[in-house]
Coordinates of C-alpha atoms and ligand atoms in Angstrom, one line a residue:
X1 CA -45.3 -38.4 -7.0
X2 CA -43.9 -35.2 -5.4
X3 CA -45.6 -32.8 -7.5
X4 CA -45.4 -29.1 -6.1
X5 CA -43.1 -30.2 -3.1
X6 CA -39.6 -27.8 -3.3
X7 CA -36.9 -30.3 -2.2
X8 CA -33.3 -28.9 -0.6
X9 CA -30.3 -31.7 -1.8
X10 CA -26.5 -30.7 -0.1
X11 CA -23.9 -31.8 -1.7
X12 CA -25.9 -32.6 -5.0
X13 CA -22.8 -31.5 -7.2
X14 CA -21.8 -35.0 -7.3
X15 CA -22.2 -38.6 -6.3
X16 CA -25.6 -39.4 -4.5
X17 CA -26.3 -36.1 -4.1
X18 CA -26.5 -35.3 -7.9
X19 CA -28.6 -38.5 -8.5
X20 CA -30.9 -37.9 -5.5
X21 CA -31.3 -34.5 -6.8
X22 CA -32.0 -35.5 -10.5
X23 CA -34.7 -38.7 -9.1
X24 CA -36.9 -36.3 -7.2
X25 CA -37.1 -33.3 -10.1
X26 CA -38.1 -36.4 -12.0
X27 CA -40.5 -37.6 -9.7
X28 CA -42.1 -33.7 -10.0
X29 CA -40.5 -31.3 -7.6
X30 CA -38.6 -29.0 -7.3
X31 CA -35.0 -28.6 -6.0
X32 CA -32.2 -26.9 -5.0
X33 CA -28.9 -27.8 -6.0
X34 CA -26.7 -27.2 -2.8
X35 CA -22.7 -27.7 -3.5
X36 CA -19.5 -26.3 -1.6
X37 CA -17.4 -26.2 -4.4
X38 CA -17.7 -27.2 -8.3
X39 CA -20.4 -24.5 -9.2
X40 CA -20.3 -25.7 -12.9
X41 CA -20.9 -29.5 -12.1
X42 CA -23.8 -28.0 -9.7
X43 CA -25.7 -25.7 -12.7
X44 CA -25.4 -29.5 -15.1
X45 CA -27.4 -30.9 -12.4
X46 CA -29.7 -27.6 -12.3
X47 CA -30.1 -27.5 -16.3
X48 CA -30.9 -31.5 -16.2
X49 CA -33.4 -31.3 -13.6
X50 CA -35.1 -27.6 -15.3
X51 CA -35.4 -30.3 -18.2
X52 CA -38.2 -32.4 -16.8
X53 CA -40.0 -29.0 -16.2
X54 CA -39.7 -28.5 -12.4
X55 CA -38.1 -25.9 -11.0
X56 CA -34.0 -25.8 -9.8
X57 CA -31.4 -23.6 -8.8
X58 CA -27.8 -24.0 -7.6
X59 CA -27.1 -22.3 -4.2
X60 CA -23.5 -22.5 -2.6
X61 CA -22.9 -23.1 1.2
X62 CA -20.2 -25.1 3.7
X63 CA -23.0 -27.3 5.6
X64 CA -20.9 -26.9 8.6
X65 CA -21.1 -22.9 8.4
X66 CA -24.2 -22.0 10.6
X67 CA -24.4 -18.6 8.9
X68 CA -24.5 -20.2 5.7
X69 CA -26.8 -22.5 6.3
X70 CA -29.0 -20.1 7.3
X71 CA -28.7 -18.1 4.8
X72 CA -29.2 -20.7 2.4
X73 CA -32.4 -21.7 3.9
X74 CA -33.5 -18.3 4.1
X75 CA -32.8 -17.8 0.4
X76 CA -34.9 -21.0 -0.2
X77 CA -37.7 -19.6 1.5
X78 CA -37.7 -16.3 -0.3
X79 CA -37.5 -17.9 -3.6
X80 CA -38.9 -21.7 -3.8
X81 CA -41.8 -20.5 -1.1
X82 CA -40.4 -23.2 1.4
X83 CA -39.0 -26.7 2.0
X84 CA -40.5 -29.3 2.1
X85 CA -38.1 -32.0 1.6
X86 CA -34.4 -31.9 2.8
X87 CA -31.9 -34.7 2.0
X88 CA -29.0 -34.1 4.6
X89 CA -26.6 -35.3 2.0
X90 CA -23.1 -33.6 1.9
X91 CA -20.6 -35.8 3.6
X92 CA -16.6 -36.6 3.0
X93 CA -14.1 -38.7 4.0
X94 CA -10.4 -37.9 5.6
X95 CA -8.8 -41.5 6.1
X96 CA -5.8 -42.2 8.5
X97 CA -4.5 -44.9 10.7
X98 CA -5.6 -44.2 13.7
X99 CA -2.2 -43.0 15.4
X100 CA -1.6 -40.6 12.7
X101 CA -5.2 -39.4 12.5
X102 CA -5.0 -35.6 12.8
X103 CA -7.3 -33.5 15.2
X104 CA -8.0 -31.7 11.6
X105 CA -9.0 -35.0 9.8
X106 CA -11.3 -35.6 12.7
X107 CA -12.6 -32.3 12.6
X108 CA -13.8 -31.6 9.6
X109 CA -15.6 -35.1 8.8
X110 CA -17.8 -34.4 12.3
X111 CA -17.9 -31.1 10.7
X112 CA -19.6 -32.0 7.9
X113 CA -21.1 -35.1 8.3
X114 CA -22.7 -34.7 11.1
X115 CA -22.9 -31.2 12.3
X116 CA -23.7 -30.3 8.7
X117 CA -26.9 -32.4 9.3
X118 CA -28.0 -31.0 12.4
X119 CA -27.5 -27.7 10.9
X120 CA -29.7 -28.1 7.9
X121 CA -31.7 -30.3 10.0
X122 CA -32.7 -27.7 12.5
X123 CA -32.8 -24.7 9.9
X124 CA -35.2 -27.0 7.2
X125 CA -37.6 -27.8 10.8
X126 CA -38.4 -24.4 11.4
X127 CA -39.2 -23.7 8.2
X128 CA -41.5 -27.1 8.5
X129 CA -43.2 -26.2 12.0
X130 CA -43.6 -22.8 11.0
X131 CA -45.8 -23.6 7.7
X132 CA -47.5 -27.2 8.9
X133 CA -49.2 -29.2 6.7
X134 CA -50.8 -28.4 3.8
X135 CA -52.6 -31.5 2.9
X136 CA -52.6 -31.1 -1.1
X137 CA -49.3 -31.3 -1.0
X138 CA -47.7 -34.0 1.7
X139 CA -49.5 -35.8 4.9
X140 CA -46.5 -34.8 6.6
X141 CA -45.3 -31.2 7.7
X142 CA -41.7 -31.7 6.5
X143 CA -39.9 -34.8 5.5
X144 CA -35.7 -35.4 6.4
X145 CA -33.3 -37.8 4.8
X146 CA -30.1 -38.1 6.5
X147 CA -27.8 -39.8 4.2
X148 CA -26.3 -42.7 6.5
X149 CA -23.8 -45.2 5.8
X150 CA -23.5 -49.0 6.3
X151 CA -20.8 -47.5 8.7
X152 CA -23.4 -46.4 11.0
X153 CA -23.1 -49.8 12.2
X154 CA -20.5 -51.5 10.5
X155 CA -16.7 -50.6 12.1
X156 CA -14.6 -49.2 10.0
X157 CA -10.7 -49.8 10.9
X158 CA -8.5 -46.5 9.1
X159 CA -11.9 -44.4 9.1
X160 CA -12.0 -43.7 12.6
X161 CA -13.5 -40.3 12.0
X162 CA -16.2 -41.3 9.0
X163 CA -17.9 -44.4 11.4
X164 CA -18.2 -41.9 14.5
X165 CA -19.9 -39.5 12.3
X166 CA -22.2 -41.9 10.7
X167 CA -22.7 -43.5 13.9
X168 CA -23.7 -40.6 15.9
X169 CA -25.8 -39.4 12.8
X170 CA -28.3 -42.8 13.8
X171 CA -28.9 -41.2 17.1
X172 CA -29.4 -38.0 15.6
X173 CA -31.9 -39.4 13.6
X174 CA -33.6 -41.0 15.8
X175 CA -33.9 -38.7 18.3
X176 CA -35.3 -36.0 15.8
X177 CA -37.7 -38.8 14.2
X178 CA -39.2 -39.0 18.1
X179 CA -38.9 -35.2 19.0
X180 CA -40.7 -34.4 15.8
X181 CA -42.6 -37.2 14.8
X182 CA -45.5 -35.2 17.0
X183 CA -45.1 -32.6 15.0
X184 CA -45.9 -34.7 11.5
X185 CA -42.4 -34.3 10.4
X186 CA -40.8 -37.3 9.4
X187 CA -37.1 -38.0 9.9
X188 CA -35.4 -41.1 8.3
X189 CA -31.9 -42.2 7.0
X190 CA -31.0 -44.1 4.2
X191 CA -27.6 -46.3 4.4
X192 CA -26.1 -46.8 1.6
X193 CA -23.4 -49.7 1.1
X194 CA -20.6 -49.4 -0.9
X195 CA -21.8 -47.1 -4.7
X196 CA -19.7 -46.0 -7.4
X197 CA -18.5 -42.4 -6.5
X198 CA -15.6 -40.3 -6.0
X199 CA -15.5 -40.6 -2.5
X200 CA -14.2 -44.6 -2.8
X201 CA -13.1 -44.6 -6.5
X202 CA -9.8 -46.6 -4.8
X203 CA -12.1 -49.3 -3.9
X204 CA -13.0 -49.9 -7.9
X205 CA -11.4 -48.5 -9.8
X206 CA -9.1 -51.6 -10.6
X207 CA -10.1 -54.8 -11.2
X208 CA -8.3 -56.6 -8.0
X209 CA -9.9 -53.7 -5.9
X210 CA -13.0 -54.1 -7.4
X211 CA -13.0 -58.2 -6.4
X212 CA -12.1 -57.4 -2.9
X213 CA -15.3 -55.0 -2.8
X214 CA -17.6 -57.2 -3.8
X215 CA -16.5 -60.0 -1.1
X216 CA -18.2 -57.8 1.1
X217 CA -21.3 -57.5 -1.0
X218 CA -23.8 -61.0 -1.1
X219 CA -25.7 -59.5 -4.1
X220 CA -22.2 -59.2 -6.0
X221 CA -23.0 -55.4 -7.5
X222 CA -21.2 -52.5 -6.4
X223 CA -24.4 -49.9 -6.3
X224 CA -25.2 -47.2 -8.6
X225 CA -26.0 -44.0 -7.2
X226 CA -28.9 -44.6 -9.0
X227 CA -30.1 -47.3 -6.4
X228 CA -29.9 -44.6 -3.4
X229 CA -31.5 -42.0 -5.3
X230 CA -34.8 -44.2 -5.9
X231 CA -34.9 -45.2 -2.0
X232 CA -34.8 -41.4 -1.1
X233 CA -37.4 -40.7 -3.5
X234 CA -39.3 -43.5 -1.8
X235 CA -38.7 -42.2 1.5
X236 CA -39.8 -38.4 0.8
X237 CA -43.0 -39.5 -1.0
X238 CA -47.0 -39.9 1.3
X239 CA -46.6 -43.9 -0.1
X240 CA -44.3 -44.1 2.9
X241 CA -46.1 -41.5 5.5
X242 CA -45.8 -43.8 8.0
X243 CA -42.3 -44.7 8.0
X244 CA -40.8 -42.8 10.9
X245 CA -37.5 -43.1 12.5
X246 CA -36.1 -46.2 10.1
X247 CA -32.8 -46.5 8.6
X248 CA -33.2 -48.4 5.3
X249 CA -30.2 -49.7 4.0
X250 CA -29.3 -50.0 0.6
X251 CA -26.2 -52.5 0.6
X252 CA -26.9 -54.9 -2.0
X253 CA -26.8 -57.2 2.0
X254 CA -23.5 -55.7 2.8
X255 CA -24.9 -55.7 6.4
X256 CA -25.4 -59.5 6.5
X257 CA -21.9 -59.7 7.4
X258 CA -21.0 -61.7 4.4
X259 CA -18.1 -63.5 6.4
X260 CA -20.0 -65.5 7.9
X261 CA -21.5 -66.8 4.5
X262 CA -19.2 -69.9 5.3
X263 CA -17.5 -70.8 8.3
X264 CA -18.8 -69.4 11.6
Ligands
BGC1 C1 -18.1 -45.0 2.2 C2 -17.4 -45.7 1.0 C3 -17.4 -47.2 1.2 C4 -18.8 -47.7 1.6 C5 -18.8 -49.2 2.0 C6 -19.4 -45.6 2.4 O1 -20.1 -44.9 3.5 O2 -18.2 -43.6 2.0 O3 -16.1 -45.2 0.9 O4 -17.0 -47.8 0.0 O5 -19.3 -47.0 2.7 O6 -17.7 -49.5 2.9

């Protein structure tokens, strides 16, 4: 499905990122492996993906360090040919109570949520404007992912921080999506609800966390990472070319405020 397209995954050491990364060097192209840290996790994920006889390589940069971001890309160009694909995926959290939320904590998730995405964003575009399209590949020029959250529009008391980012990230989106669309590059976010990773192990690890969770979830599953990777894959490929500007949630209906199930 995305044969001879060269793909660009951050944070695809782990998590999403590592599935996402994995789902589209099976669905045929081929990808960099983007981490900040964890080099070893990042050449597994390289070594799986070489397995289904596409092409990966592990390249380390901080998203939120314009030099290496550039540098990265530039690096991607010199040795993949270009980009075609980027999935603006690294992202952390840094909870606090609001009061004792530190101008630090703050920092660094706008950092790299969502600075880390314009970044990238920007640097994969040129790359896109400069080349156009080449039909045999992709109707579209260039294709972004931003990798949302439910949080985008879902408050998020104790994550003061991780909801701005998120929530700004929708306009960001959006904005690019119109600003580009012209330009037949296609910008879109995925929102993922609430998957099995290391950035909320607290929330299920334990059974009685794990009950709590899925309260919030009317399809009662907490989500692979698995079910994200298959909605960017969706998202990147010409069966969606015209899907421009969407957010598509994948929540398991985690967005259907599930309070209101009763009562109201
Ligand atoms: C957060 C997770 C959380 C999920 C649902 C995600 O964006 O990173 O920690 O479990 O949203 O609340």
């Amino acid at each position: 499905m995305l044969k001879g397209q060269k793909a660009l995954v951050t944070g695809a050491n782990s998590g999403i990122g590592k599935a996402t990364a994995i789902a589209l060097g099976r669905a045929g192209a081929d990808v960099v492996v983007n981490y900040v840290a964890g080099r070893e996790d990042a050449e597994k994920v390289v070594a799986e993906i070489a397995s289904f006889g596409v092409r990966a390589a592990a390249y380390e940069a901080d998203v939120s360090n314009e030099e290496q971001v550039v540098a990265m890309l530039d690096r991607m160009i010199q040795e993949f040919g270009t980009i075609d694909i980027l999935v603006a995926n690294a992202g952390l959290q840094r909870d606090a109570p609001f009061t004792e939320m530190t101008l630090a904590q703050w920092q660094k998730v706008l950092d790299v949520n969502l600075t880390g995405q314009f970044l990238c964003a920007r640097e994969a575009t040129k790359e896109f404007l400069r080349r156009g399209v080449v039909p045999e590949v992709s109707s579209a020029a260039g294709k972004i992912i931003c990798m949302s959250s439910v949080h985008q529009l879902i408050p998020w008391a104790g994550h003061a921080n991780y909801a701005s980012s998120k929530g700004g990230l929708q306009m960001m989106m959006q904005t690019l999506a119109q600003e580009l669309a012209p330009k037949k590059v296609r910008v879109n976010a995925v929102a993922p609800g609430a998957v099995k990773t290391p950035i909320n192990r607290s929330a299920w690890e334990t059974p009685e966390a794990q009950e709590d969770l899925l309260r919030l979830i009317p399809y009662k599953r907490i989500g692979d990472p698995e079910d994200i990777a298959n909605a960017v894959v969706g998202l990147s490929s010409d069966l969606m070319d015209y899907v421009v500007g969407t957010t598509l949630y994948v929540d398991g209906g985690m967005t259907l405020f599930p309070g209101f199930a009763t009562g109201g």
